[in-house]
Structures are given as C-alpha cells and as structure tokens.
Amino acid sequence: MLALFRRELQIGVRTGNGALTGVLFFLAVVAVIPFGVGPDLNLLARIGPAILWIGALLAGLLGLERLFQADREDGSLDLMLLADSRHMRALTVFVKCCAHWTVNVLPLVVVTPLLGLFMNVEPAGILAATATLAVGTPAITFIGAVGAALAVALPRGGLLVSVLVLPLTIPVLIFGVAAARGAVADPDPFLPPFLILAALMLFFAVIGPLAASLALRWGGD
Amino acid sequence: MGSGMTNATPQASTLSGRLTALANPTRFLALADSLVPWLGGLALAVLAVGFYMAFAAPEDYQQGITVRIMYIHVPFAWLAMFCYSLMAISALGTLVWKHPLADVALKAAAPIGAAFTALALFTGSVWGKPMWGTWWVWDARLTSVFILLLMYLGIIALTRAMDDPGRSARAAAILTLVGFVNIPIIKFSVDWWNTLHQPASVFRLDGPTIHASLLWPLLICALGFTLLFVTLHLMAMRADIWRRRVVAMRRLSARAAERAAR
C-alpha cells in the first residue's frame, strides 16, 4: 500500500502539472469574484471564507476524472482490482484517493492563506478557512472517487463527474463554510460545525472508497 | 431477449419465488398489461374524489384559498421521496440479487421522480410567493429537495450516457445508493434546522396536528397520486422493456441481413 501511495505520488508529480493547474484555477476563480461583486473590501471580508471554499471545491473536482482513467488505459487498474485477495479493493481506492489529494488538493490548501489576504479576511478567519479546507477537502476527493469510478469507461466523463459529485458535496460545503465563518463572526460557534465537518470527512472516507470499488468492479469490462 | 433479460424457471408460492418468476419479461408485461388500465382508472377516480373533497374543504383561517395548493404540493413532495426510496430498493435489487426488472424499475422511475420533485418545488414556490412573500428561500428543506432534483437529473444523465444497459444499470444503482443519504436529511431537515418551512404535521408520534377536515382530502389526494405514480411507473417499465426488445430484434435482423449478404 505504501508502494502504491509512492507510485501514485510519483506519477502525479512527474506527469501531471495537475497541481499547478489546480492552483491556477483556484486563483482564477477567487480573482474573478471581486469583479463580479465589486471591490468592496468589507463585503469581501464577509464572504471571503465562502469564496475560498467554493473555489477549492471547484478546483478539487478538476483532475478527478483522471483518477482511474489513466490506470484503466494502461491496464494497471485491472491488476489492482484483481489483487483483491491480497489488498482489499476499497483500501486500494482509498490509497489512490489519498495520493490524489496530496498531489492535487494539498497545494490548494497551502495557497489558501495567500488568497485569504487578497479577500481581506482577518488572520483568525484565514487560519480557520485553511484548517477547514485541510479537513474538508479529503471528503470531496472521496466523494469524487465514486463519480470518477462510475464514469471511468466514458470517453468524456469529466463534466458528468462534476455534475454527479457536486450535489453530494453540499453538506461538506455547508459545514466547512459554517465553521470558517464561525471563527470570524462572533455569535456563531467554530467548534461544532468543525467537528461535524471532520465527522463527514471520516464518513465519506469509508463510504466513498467502498462505493467506488463496487463501481469499478461492476462497471469494468 | 435484450441483455440482462433471462428466462427464469417458474417457482410458486414464496415471495422470492414470485419475484423470480417476474424476472421473465413476458410474464411481467402480461401482468403490467392487465394492471395498468385498472390502476389508471382507480387513480383517476380517487383523484377526482380527492380534488372534490379538497375544494369542498374549509379554507384555512390564515392562509385563505392558498391552502388548497397543499393538496397537490404535499403528495408531490411525498412521492418525490417515495420514488427515490423505491429507486434505492431497486438499486439493491440490481446489485445484490441482479434482478433484471430492478434495472428497468430504477431507470424508469428516475424521470417520473424528477417530474414529481420539480412539481413539488414549483407548487411550493407558487404557494410561497403570497405566503412568505418570496418565490424561493434557501431554507433547509427547500435546498435539500432541490439537491434531490439535481440527483435525479444526475442519475438520468448517467443512465443516458452509457450504451450497455447492464453496465448503466449498475452505475446508476451505485449512484442512487450513495445519494440515498439525502432522503433522511430531507425528512428531518425541518426538525434539525429551525427554518421557514413548517415542520411535519401528518406523520408524528403524537398524532397529526392538522384538522380532520383538511387531513382527509390530503390523504385521499396522496393515495390518488401514489396510484398515478404506480401506473406511470409500470407504463414506463413496460415501454423500457419493449425498447430493449426492439433493440435486440434490430440487432438480430441486422446480423441476419449481414449473413444473407455474405
């Protein structure tokens, strides 16, 4: 499993400039918002955490359809699925998700503080947004794995993956933004939504890989 | 026959035996043919009675005549969730028992469920405009039902995206099961988040809080719409089986023509 993780990391870092594209997309989404709502710094400070979350959500969906497709094209996906007796299929998917998150989504979390400064979010809010993103974005990857597994055989499944996955990520978004806002706005609490967010992430860490491995097994040719 | 449609050996008496017997599409078609006219007629009759009672029922002292929207809005919303639950059960049937009819049931139910969900949202917003003063609020229940509509559309898109019916059925089944987490959220959203939409007033542990003169027309309308849903669902399943047969026959005839040309 560690070997698989290392392999995925190497492939992700070497072949794809996926991380860079994701970060650029994130940057672009966040940069477009002030043009849309106007450069009022107070307003931006208020909606800043929400914008960071939406940007990260959209950027996190970007490379998802390649999660299994590349492996399917060169046949290694079949090998991973056949090795079920040694390595549980769901565990394989889980490790692939973790590697995908490390390569493609972790950079987004890293640049979040910088973008938070652009949005005039105060330091506590930036910290909270970064923390909630670090905890919440794995859930997006785990949910996305289900969509990616369902659409693995489709030639242009990228858009379909986003359409299938976005409704399911809404709870994560709700509690992520609620926690990020709770750190800034005074009456709203930070800890309860943050803990629910963590619980959601753990829940999807189980459900996502299980469903994705089922989809891969039954959807394969 | 079309892929996935195998002839099962007839077994009698037990429920699973009967379900297995229905896996034979010809037998299912015969059953559907005999049921659809009766169910359809019954649905229309019950709906006629329900609508009559709904218009004869007294107006609400606060809401006035707009309360009558409830008699169609609430059944639509119930059916939106009922249809998704039915699809989730069908998904289990597809994945666990590999029952060919379950594939068809799931695929046929999705557009009907989407239509009922859209109608529930539409009638709700028509009611909301005079009562809440707005067409739409981002209230917990409204939002979760809107997500339900999105999931219906996603399932429809997924079933349409794949050519092989067996594979698309399995993919749709998995997506349906994953999306089922939304159903309890819809049901309990009015209890968990204290927002604009009124809490449950019919199915409560301490009995319905709605007056009997309004409750009876509502229940009869709900029964009528459920019958209508079952009729539509059977018709859609029948159409889908016929569609698969046509595809299979076309394939056969194409193969025969190819052989003749050789």
Short mmCIF file of C-alpha atoms in Angstrom, two decimals:
data_model
loop_
_atom_site.label_atom_id
_atom_site.label_comp_id
_atom_site.label_asym_id
_atom_site.label_seq_id
_atom_site.Cartn_x
_atom_site.Cartn_y
_atom_site.Cartn_z
CA MET A 1 0.00 0.00 0.00
CA LEU A 2 2.86 2.34 0.80
CA ALA A 3 4.39 1.40 -2.52
CA LEU A 4 1.14 2.20 -4.27
CA PHE A 5 0.99 5.54 -2.50
CA ARG A 6 4.56 6.34 -3.57
CA ARG A 7 3.83 5.25 -7.14
CA GLU A 8 0.74 7.45 -7.35
CA LEU A 9 2.67 10.38 -5.91
CA GLN A 10 5.48 9.96 -8.42
CA ILE A 11 3.09 9.66 -11.35
CA GLY A 12 1.13 12.65 -10.15
CA VAL A 13 4.17 14.83 -9.66
CA ARG A 14 6.00 13.74 -12.80
CA THR A 15 3.33 13.57 -15.49
CA GLY A 16 0.68 15.99 -14.45
CA ASN A 17 1.15 19.62 -13.85
CA GLY A 18 -2.24 18.96 -12.26
CA ALA A 19 -1.29 20.64 -9.01
CA LEU A 20 -0.18 23.80 -10.78
CA THR A 21 -3.27 23.88 -12.98
CA GLY A 22 -5.48 23.33 -9.96
CA VAL A 23 -3.83 26.15 -8.04
CA LEU A 24 -4.10 28.46 -11.05
CA PHE A 25 -7.77 27.58 -11.45
CA PHE A 26 -8.34 28.24 -7.75
CA LEU A 27 -6.56 31.57 -8.11
CA ALA A 28 -8.61 32.46 -11.19
CA VAL A 29 -11.95 31.59 -9.55
CA VAL A 30 -11.13 33.62 -6.47
CA ALA A 31 -9.80 36.50 -8.58
CA VAL A 32 -12.97 36.66 -10.67
CA ILE A 33 -15.25 37.13 -7.65
CA PRO A 34 -14.24 40.75 -6.82
CA PHE A 35 -15.00 41.67 -10.42
CA GLY A 36 -18.43 40.14 -10.03
CA VAL A 37 -19.44 41.58 -6.66
CA GLY A 38 -17.38 44.75 -6.74
CA PRO A 39 -14.14 45.53 -4.86
CA ASP A 40 -15.81 46.45 -1.57
CA LEU A 41 -13.30 45.17 0.99
CA ASN A 42 -15.83 44.86 3.82
CA LEU A 43 -18.13 42.74 1.69
CA LEU A 44 -15.20 40.63 0.51
CA ALA A 45 -14.08 40.09 4.08
CA ARG A 46 -17.54 38.86 4.95
CA ILE A 47 -17.95 36.44 2.04
CA GLY A 48 -14.22 35.62 1.81
CA PRO A 49 -14.29 32.21 3.55
CA ALA A 50 -17.25 31.13 1.43
CA ILE A 51 -15.45 32.14 -1.76
CA LEU A 52 -12.32 30.29 -0.72
CA TRP A 53 -14.42 27.19 -0.10
CA ILE A 54 -16.28 27.37 -3.40
CA GLY A 55 -13.05 27.93 -5.27
CA ALA A 56 -11.38 24.99 -3.56
CA LEU A 57 -14.44 22.80 -4.21
CA LEU A 58 -14.42 23.56 -7.93
CA ALA A 59 -10.65 23.22 -8.18
CA GLY A 60 -10.80 19.94 -6.26
CA LEU A 61 -13.15 18.50 -8.86
CA LEU A 62 -10.77 19.34 -11.70
CA GLY A 63 -8.47 16.36 -12.03
CA LEU A 64 -10.90 13.83 -10.61
CA GLU A 65 -11.92 12.14 -13.85
CA ARG A 66 -8.28 11.16 -14.38
CA LEU A 67 -8.20 9.36 -11.03
CA PHE A 68 -8.88 5.96 -12.58
CA GLN A 69 -8.80 6.69 -16.30
CA ALA A 70 -5.02 6.74 -16.72
CA ASP A 71 -4.72 3.43 -14.88
CA ARG A 72 -7.53 1.97 -16.93
CA GLU A 73 -5.85 2.94 -20.18
CA ASP A 74 -2.53 1.24 -19.37
CA GLY A 75 -4.21 -1.75 -17.73
CA SER A 76 -2.84 -1.30 -14.23
CA LEU A 77 -6.36 -0.72 -12.91
CA ASP A 78 -7.26 -4.31 -13.81
CA LEU A 79 -4.22 -5.56 -11.93
CA MET A 80 -5.16 -3.54 -8.84
CA LEU A 81 -8.71 -4.87 -8.95
CA LEU A 82 -7.56 -8.44 -9.45
CA ALA A 83 -5.24 -8.23 -6.45
CA ASP A 84 -8.32 -8.16 -4.23
CA SER A 85 -7.22 -11.25 -2.32
CA ARG A 86 -4.05 -9.52 -1.10
CA HIS A 87 -5.13 -5.89 -0.93
CA MET A 88 -8.72 -5.04 -0.31
CA ARG A 89 -10.15 -3.17 -3.30
CA ALA A 90 -11.64 -0.39 -1.21
CA LEU A 91 -8.29 0.09 0.51
CA THR A 92 -6.58 0.43 -2.87
CA VAL A 93 -9.08 3.09 -3.86
CA PHE A 94 -8.56 4.79 -0.51
CA VAL A 95 -4.82 4.96 -1.03
CA LYS A 96 -5.29 6.30 -4.54
CA CYS A 97 -7.60 8.98 -3.18
CA CYS A 98 -5.08 9.96 -0.53
CA ALA A 99 -2.34 10.25 -3.12
CA HIS A 100 -4.59 12.26 -5.41
CA TRP A 101 -5.43 14.57 -2.55
CA THR A 102 -1.76 15.04 -1.63
CA VAL A 103 -0.74 15.87 -5.17
CA ASN A 104 -3.70 17.90 -6.42
CA VAL A 105 -5.60 19.30 -3.46
CA LEU A 106 -2.99 19.87 -0.75
CA PRO A 107 -1.39 22.71 -2.81
CA LEU A 108 -4.79 24.42 -2.81
CA VAL A 109 -4.85 24.32 0.97
CA VAL A 110 -1.32 25.69 1.06
CA VAL A 111 -2.12 28.74 -1.08
CA THR A 112 -5.38 29.44 0.79
CA PRO A 113 -3.80 31.89 3.29
CA LEU A 114 -2.41 33.97 0.43
CA LEU A 115 -5.80 34.15 -1.27
CA GLY A 116 -7.40 34.92 2.07
CA LEU A 117 -5.18 38.02 2.28
CA PHE A 118 -6.48 39.08 -1.14
CA MET A 119 -10.02 38.80 0.15
CA ASN A 120 -9.22 40.94 3.19
CA VAL A 121 -10.13 38.13 5.58
CA GLU A 122 -8.76 38.70 9.07
CA PRO A 123 -6.00 36.36 10.37
CA ALA A 124 -8.29 34.21 12.51
CA GLY A 125 -10.58 33.71 9.54
CA ILE A 126 -7.67 32.76 7.30
CA LEU A 127 -6.48 30.24 9.84
CA ALA A 128 -9.99 28.82 10.18
CA ALA A 129 -10.53 28.65 6.42
CA THR A 130 -7.22 26.83 5.95
CA ALA A 131 -7.98 24.40 8.75
CA THR A 132 -11.48 23.65 7.48
CA LEU A 133 -10.17 23.17 3.95
CA ALA A 134 -7.46 20.81 5.18
CA VAL A 135 -10.10 18.72 6.97
CA GLY A 136 -12.91 19.08 4.45
CA THR A 137 -11.26 18.67 1.05
CA PRO A 138 -10.42 14.96 1.55
CA ALA A 139 -14.17 14.37 1.74
CA ILE A 140 -14.56 15.99 -1.68
CA THR A 141 -11.91 13.68 -3.08
CA PHE A 142 -13.55 10.62 -1.54
CA ILE A 143 -16.97 11.55 -2.93
CA GLY A 144 -15.36 12.40 -6.23
CA ALA A 145 -13.79 8.95 -6.39
CA VAL A 146 -17.31 7.49 -6.66
CA GLY A 147 -18.11 9.75 -9.60
CA ALA A 148 -14.75 9.03 -11.20
CA ALA A 149 -15.29 5.28 -10.83
CA LEU A 150 -18.78 5.48 -12.30
CA ALA A 151 -17.66 7.48 -15.29
CA VAL A 152 -14.33 5.67 -15.79
CA ALA A 153 -15.41 4.00 -19.02
CA LEU A 154 -16.91 7.12 -20.55
CA PRO A 155 -14.70 8.91 -23.05
CA ARG A 156 -15.66 12.42 -21.94
CA GLY A 157 -16.83 11.84 -18.41
CA GLY A 158 -15.23 14.90 -16.83
CA LEU A 159 -18.28 17.10 -16.86
CA LEU A 160 -20.53 14.22 -15.84
CA VAL A 161 -18.31 13.54 -12.82
CA SER A 162 -18.73 17.14 -11.67
CA VAL A 163 -22.49 17.02 -12.19
CA LEU A 164 -22.80 13.77 -10.23
CA VAL A 165 -20.48 14.80 -7.42
CA LEU A 166 -21.45 18.41 -6.74
CA PRO A 167 -24.86 17.71 -5.11
CA LEU A 168 -23.25 15.21 -2.76
CA THR A 169 -20.56 17.65 -1.65
CA ILE A 170 -23.06 20.26 -0.48
CA PRO A 171 -23.13 19.07 3.18
CA VAL A 172 -19.34 19.35 3.28
CA LEU A 173 -19.55 22.86 1.86
CA ILE A 174 -22.25 23.89 4.33
CA PHE A 175 -20.35 22.83 7.41
CA GLY A 176 -16.99 23.96 6.06
CA VAL A 177 -18.24 27.48 5.45
CA ALA A 178 -20.17 27.48 8.72
CA ALA A 179 -17.00 26.64 10.66
CA ALA A 180 -14.86 29.12 8.72
CA ARG A 181 -17.40 31.86 9.33
CA GLY A 182 -17.81 30.85 12.97
CA ALA A 183 -14.20 31.81 13.64
CA VAL A 184 -14.82 35.37 12.44
CA ALA A 185 -18.44 36.24 13.14
CA ASP A 186 -18.84 36.43 16.87
CA PRO A 187 -22.12 34.71 17.83
CA ASP A 188 -21.56 31.72 15.55
CA PRO A 189 -19.54 28.90 17.07
CA PHE A 190 -16.49 27.40 15.39
CA LEU A 191 -16.01 24.03 17.03
CA PRO A 192 -19.38 22.25 16.49
CA PRO A 193 -19.51 22.71 12.70
CA PHE A 194 -15.80 21.91 12.51
CA LEU A 195 -16.34 18.62 14.34
CA ILE A 196 -19.32 17.77 12.12
CA LEU A 197 -17.10 18.52 9.13
CA ALA A 198 -14.48 16.12 10.44
CA ALA A 199 -17.18 13.50 11.02
CA LEU A 200 -18.45 13.98 7.46
CA MET A 201 -14.92 13.54 6.14
CA LEU A 202 -14.47 10.29 8.06
CA PHE A 203 -17.92 9.09 6.96
CA PHE A 204 -17.12 9.70 3.30
CA ALA A 205 -13.66 8.19 3.77
CA VAL A 206 -15.49 4.91 4.38
CA ILE A 207 -18.46 5.25 2.02
CA GLY A 208 -16.57 6.76 -0.92
CA PRO A 209 -13.85 4.14 -1.45
CA LEU A 210 -16.36 1.31 -0.81
CA ALA A 211 -18.83 2.59 -3.40
CA ALA A 212 -16.05 3.44 -5.83
CA SER A 213 -14.56 -0.04 -5.59
CA LEU A 214 -18.01 -1.55 -6.17
CA ALA A 215 -18.47 0.69 -9.18
CA LEU A 216 -15.08 -0.28 -10.58
CA ARG A 217 -15.76 -3.96 -10.10
CA TRP A 218 -19.19 -3.93 -11.69
CA GLY A 219 -18.52 -1.24 -14.23
CA GLY A 220 -15.39 -2.86 -15.63
CA ASP A 221 -15.41 -4.53 -18.99
CA MET B 1 -34.10 -11.13 -25.49
CA GLY B 2 -32.26 -7.94 -24.69
CA SER B 3 -29.24 -8.20 -22.48
CA GLY B 4 -29.96 -8.93 -18.88
CA MET B 5 -33.36 -10.43 -19.62
CA THR B 6 -33.06 -14.08 -18.85
CA ASN B 7 -35.88 -16.54 -18.61
CA ALA B 8 -36.26 -17.74 -15.05
CA THR B 9 -37.76 -21.03 -14.06
CA PRO B 10 -41.22 -20.54 -12.61
CA GLN B 11 -41.49 -21.14 -8.89
CA ALA B 12 -44.64 -20.82 -6.92
CA SER B 13 -45.88 -19.73 -3.50
CA THR B 14 -42.93 -17.93 -1.85
CA LEU B 15 -42.47 -14.20 -2.32
CA SER B 16 -38.95 -14.56 -3.66
CA GLY B 17 -40.23 -17.24 -5.98
CA ARG B 18 -42.84 -14.89 -7.33
CA LEU B 19 -40.30 -12.14 -7.76
CA THR B 20 -38.06 -14.56 -9.61
CA ALA B 21 -40.97 -15.54 -11.82
CA LEU B 22 -41.46 -11.88 -12.68
CA ALA B 23 -37.90 -11.77 -14.00
CA ASN B 24 -39.38 -13.26 -17.14
CA PRO B 25 -40.17 -10.09 -19.08
CA THR B 26 -43.09 -11.66 -20.94
CA ARG B 27 -44.77 -12.55 -17.67
CA PHE B 28 -44.13 -9.08 -16.31
CA LEU B 29 -45.52 -7.49 -19.46
CA ALA B 30 -48.68 -9.57 -19.17
CA LEU B 31 -49.09 -8.55 -15.54
CA ALA B 32 -48.45 -4.90 -16.36
CA ASP B 33 -50.88 -5.01 -19.27
CA SER B 34 -53.65 -6.29 -17.04
CA LEU B 35 -52.83 -3.96 -14.13
CA VAL B 36 -52.29 -0.64 -15.90
CA PRO B 37 -55.89 0.05 -17.01
CA TRP B 38 -57.29 -0.84 -13.58
CA LEU B 39 -54.72 1.12 -11.66
CA GLY B 40 -55.03 4.07 -14.00
CA GLY B 41 -58.81 4.12 -13.69
CA LEU B 42 -58.60 3.77 -9.93
CA ALA B 43 -56.05 6.59 -9.73
CA LEU B 44 -58.28 8.91 -11.75
CA ALA B 45 -61.34 8.02 -9.64
CA VAL B 46 -59.52 8.54 -6.33
CA LEU B 47 -58.01 11.79 -7.57
CA ALA B 48 -61.43 13.02 -8.69
CA VAL B 49 -62.85 12.29 -5.23
CA GLY B 50 -59.78 13.83 -3.59
CA PHE B 51 -59.98 17.02 -5.65
CA TYR B 52 -63.71 17.33 -4.97
CA MET B 53 -63.08 16.98 -1.25
CA ALA B 54 -60.15 19.38 -1.46
CA PHE B 55 -62.36 22.08 -2.96
CA ALA B 56 -65.19 21.32 -0.58
CA ALA B 57 -62.87 21.50 2.44
CA PRO B 58 -62.96 24.70 4.50
CA GLU B 59 -60.36 27.37 3.87
CA ASP B 60 -57.64 27.97 6.37
CA TYR B 61 -58.37 30.94 8.59
CA GLN B 62 -54.94 32.43 7.97
CA GLN B 63 -53.93 31.22 4.54
CA GLY B 64 -57.30 31.54 2.82
CA ILE B 65 -57.65 29.80 -0.51
CA THR B 66 -53.90 29.19 -0.94
CA VAL B 67 -54.19 26.28 1.46
CA ARG B 68 -55.61 24.26 -1.44
CA ILE B 69 -52.17 24.13 -3.02
CA MET B 70 -51.23 21.85 -0.14
CA TYR B 71 -53.47 19.10 -1.55
CA ILE B 72 -51.18 18.70 -4.53
CA HIS B 73 -47.91 20.05 -3.11
CA VAL B 74 -47.65 17.62 -0.22
CA PRO B 75 -48.41 14.49 -2.32
CA PHE B 76 -45.83 15.62 -4.89
CA ALA B 77 -43.21 16.02 -2.19
CA TRP B 78 -44.08 12.65 -0.63
CA LEU B 79 -43.84 10.97 -3.99
CA ALA B 80 -40.52 12.65 -4.74
CA MET B 81 -39.08 10.91 -1.68
CA PHE B 82 -41.08 7.71 -2.16
CA CYS B 83 -39.81 7.41 -5.72
CA TYR B 84 -36.20 7.84 -4.59
CA SER B 85 -36.68 5.21 -1.89
CA LEU B 86 -38.17 2.88 -4.50
CA MET B 87 -35.14 3.53 -6.69
CA ALA B 88 -32.80 2.78 -3.79
CA ILE B 89 -34.60 -0.54 -3.20
CA SER B 90 -34.35 -1.28 -6.91
CA ALA B 91 -30.66 -0.45 -6.71
CA LEU B 92 -30.28 -3.09 -4.00
CA GLY B 93 -32.20 -5.47 -6.26
CA THR B 94 -29.77 -4.74 -9.07
CA LEU B 95 -26.61 -5.05 -7.01
CA VAL B 96 -27.49 -7.84 -4.61
CA TRP B 97 -29.92 -10.09 -6.47
CA LYS B 98 -29.07 -8.98 -10.02
CA HIS B 99 -32.79 -8.94 -10.73
CA PRO B 100 -33.26 -7.70 -14.31
CA LEU B 101 -36.53 -5.97 -13.53
CA ALA B 102 -34.83 -3.89 -10.85
CA ASP B 103 -32.60 -2.35 -13.56
CA VAL B 104 -35.67 -1.38 -15.53
CA ALA B 105 -37.51 -0.15 -12.44
CA LEU B 106 -34.69 2.19 -11.45
CA LYS B 107 -34.22 3.58 -14.93
CA ALA B 108 -37.95 4.08 -15.49
CA ALA B 109 -38.56 5.69 -12.10
CA ALA B 110 -35.90 8.41 -12.40
CA PRO B 111 -37.68 10.72 -14.90
CA ILE B 112 -41.02 10.32 -13.09
CA GLY B 113 -39.38 11.13 -9.77
CA ALA B 114 -37.66 14.15 -11.30
CA ALA B 115 -41.01 15.37 -12.63
CA PHE B 116 -42.70 15.00 -9.23
CA THR B 117 -39.80 16.75 -7.49
CA ALA B 118 -39.94 19.62 -9.97
CA LEU B 119 -43.71 19.87 -9.48
CA ALA B 120 -43.31 19.89 -5.70
CA LEU B 121 -40.78 22.71 -5.95
CA PHE B 122 -42.99 24.62 -8.41
CA THR B 123 -46.20 24.33 -6.40
CA GLY B 124 -44.27 25.17 -3.24
CA SER B 125 -42.91 28.34 -4.75
CA VAL B 126 -46.34 29.33 -6.08
CA TRP B 127 -47.61 28.97 -2.51
CA GLY B 128 -44.55 30.70 -1.07
CA LYS B 129 -44.98 33.86 -3.13
CA PRO B 130 -48.21 35.05 -1.42
CA MET B 131 -47.48 33.43 1.95
CA TRP B 132 -43.77 34.03 2.54
CA GLY B 133 -43.54 36.93 0.09
CA THR B 134 -40.83 35.28 -1.98
CA TRP B 135 -40.57 32.64 -4.67
CA TRP B 136 -37.59 30.94 -3.13
CA VAL B 137 -35.69 30.89 0.14
CA TRP B 138 -32.53 28.92 0.88
CA ASP B 139 -34.34 27.08 3.60
CA ALA B 140 -33.04 23.67 4.68
CA ARG B 141 -35.93 21.66 3.28
CA LEU B 142 -36.21 23.60 0.04
CA THR B 143 -32.49 23.29 -0.52
CA SER B 144 -32.38 19.58 0.21
CA VAL B 145 -35.31 18.92 -2.14
CA PHE B 146 -33.52 20.98 -4.77
CA ILE B 147 -30.47 18.75 -4.28
CA LEU B 148 -32.79 15.76 -4.70
CA LEU B 149 -33.86 17.16 -8.07
CA LEU B 150 -30.21 17.60 -9.06
CA MET B 151 -29.51 13.99 -8.10
CA TYR B 152 -32.45 12.73 -10.13
CA LEU B 153 -31.12 14.65 -13.13
CA GLY B 154 -27.62 13.30 -12.50
CA ILE B 155 -28.92 9.72 -12.42
CA ILE B 156 -30.84 10.32 -15.65
CA ALA B 157 -27.72 11.78 -17.26
CA LEU B 158 -25.68 8.77 -16.13
CA THR B 159 -28.16 6.21 -17.45
CA ARG B 160 -28.31 8.04 -20.77
CA ALA B 161 -24.53 8.32 -21.05
CA MET B 162 -23.84 4.58 -21.33
CA ASP B 163 -24.92 2.32 -24.16
CA ASP B 164 -24.71 -1.05 -22.44
CA PRO B 165 -27.93 -1.34 -20.36
CA GLY B 166 -26.45 -3.74 -17.81
CA ARG B 167 -23.48 -1.55 -17.02
CA SER B 168 -25.51 1.66 -16.93
CA ALA B 169 -27.96 0.00 -14.53
CA ARG B 170 -25.17 -0.96 -12.13
CA ALA B 171 -23.62 2.50 -12.29
CA ALA B 172 -26.98 4.17 -11.68
CA ALA B 173 -27.65 1.76 -8.79
CA ILE B 174 -24.42 2.68 -7.02
CA LEU B 175 -25.05 6.39 -7.52
CA THR B 176 -28.61 6.00 -6.23
CA LEU B 177 -27.45 4.25 -3.09
CA VAL B 178 -24.78 6.85 -2.38
CA GLY B 179 -27.33 9.62 -2.92
CA PHE B 180 -29.79 7.99 -0.53
CA VAL B 181 -28.09 9.80 2.37
CA ASN B 182 -30.08 12.84 1.25
CA ILE B 183 -33.50 11.30 1.98
CA PRO B 184 -33.24 11.31 5.80
CA ILE B 185 -31.77 14.81 5.55
CA ILE B 186 -34.91 15.96 3.69
CA LYS B 187 -37.24 14.21 6.11
CA PHE B 188 -35.65 15.62 9.23
CA SER B 189 -34.40 18.93 7.84
CA VAL B 190 -37.38 20.76 9.31
CA ASP B 191 -36.56 19.34 12.75
CA TRP B 192 -32.79 19.77 12.66
CA TRP B 193 -32.73 23.29 11.28
CA ASN B 194 -35.39 25.59 12.55
CA THR B 195 -36.17 27.45 9.34
CA LEU B 196 -39.09 28.78 7.34
CA HIS B 197 -40.69 25.55 6.09
CA GLN B 198 -43.30 24.24 8.52
CA PRO B 199 -42.48 21.03 10.44
CA ALA B 200 -44.20 17.70 9.87
CA SER B 201 -47.88 17.80 10.70
CA VAL B 202 -49.23 14.46 9.49
CA PHE B 203 -46.77 11.70 10.42
CA ARG B 204 -46.00 12.45 14.04
CA LEU B 205 -45.67 10.26 17.08
CA ASP B 206 -48.36 12.23 18.91
CA GLY B 207 -50.82 12.06 16.00
CA PRO B 208 -51.46 14.56 13.24
CA THR B 209 -51.71 18.20 14.24
CA ILE B 210 -53.77 19.04 11.18
CA HIS B 211 -57.56 19.18 11.46
CA ALA B 212 -59.51 16.18 10.12
CA SER B 213 -61.47 18.30 7.63
CA LEU B 214 -58.17 19.16 5.92
CA LEU B 215 -56.43 15.85 6.61
CA TRP B 216 -58.86 13.52 4.82
CA PRO B 217 -58.78 15.26 1.41
CA LEU B 218 -54.99 15.39 1.72
CA LEU B 219 -54.69 11.67 2.42
CA ILE B 220 -57.06 10.78 -0.43
CA CYS B 221 -55.15 13.03 -2.84
CA ALA B 222 -51.92 11.41 -1.70
CA LEU B 223 -53.39 7.95 -2.31
CA GLY B 224 -54.59 9.02 -5.75
CA PHE B 225 -51.22 10.44 -6.74
CA THR B 226 -49.47 7.33 -5.44
CA LEU B 227 -51.73 5.17 -7.62
CA LEU B 228 -51.00 7.50 -10.52
CA PHE B 229 -47.29 7.13 -9.85
CA VAL B 230 -47.51 3.33 -9.78
CA THR B 231 -49.43 3.39 -13.07
CA LEU B 232 -46.93 5.69 -14.72
CA HIS B 233 -44.05 3.64 -13.39
CA LEU B 234 -45.50 0.38 -14.73
CA MET B 235 -46.09 2.04 -18.09
CA ALA B 236 -42.55 3.40 -18.20
CA MET B 237 -41.13 -0.01 -17.27
CA ARG B 238 -43.24 -1.64 -19.98
CA ALA B 239 -42.01 0.88 -22.52
CA ASP B 240 -38.42 0.29 -21.49
CA ILE B 241 -38.73 -3.48 -21.86
CA TRP B 242 -40.29 -3.01 -25.28
CA ARG B 243 -37.47 -0.66 -26.20
CA ARG B 244 -34.91 -3.27 -25.23
CA ARG B 245 -36.75 -5.86 -27.29
CA VAL B 246 -36.78 -3.59 -30.31
CA VAL B 247 -33.04 -3.02 -29.94
CA ALA B 248 -32.42 -6.77 -29.62
CA MET B 249 -34.60 -7.53 -32.64
CA ARG B 250 -32.88 -4.87 -34.71
CA ARG B 251 -29.55 -6.37 -33.80
CA LEU B 252 -30.79 -9.83 -34.77
CA SER B 253 -32.18 -8.65 -38.08
CA ALA B 254 -29.00 -6.74 -38.85
CA ARG B 255 -27.00 -9.86 -38.14
CA ALA B 256 -29.32 -11.92 -40.34
CA ALA B 257 -29.03 -9.40 -43.17
CA GLU B 258 -25.27 -9.45 -42.85
CA ARG B 259 -25.28 -13.23 -43.06
CA ALA B 260 -27.57 -13.15 -46.10
CA ALA B 261 -25.33 -10.66 -47.85
CA ARG B 262 -22.27 -12.80 -47.35
#
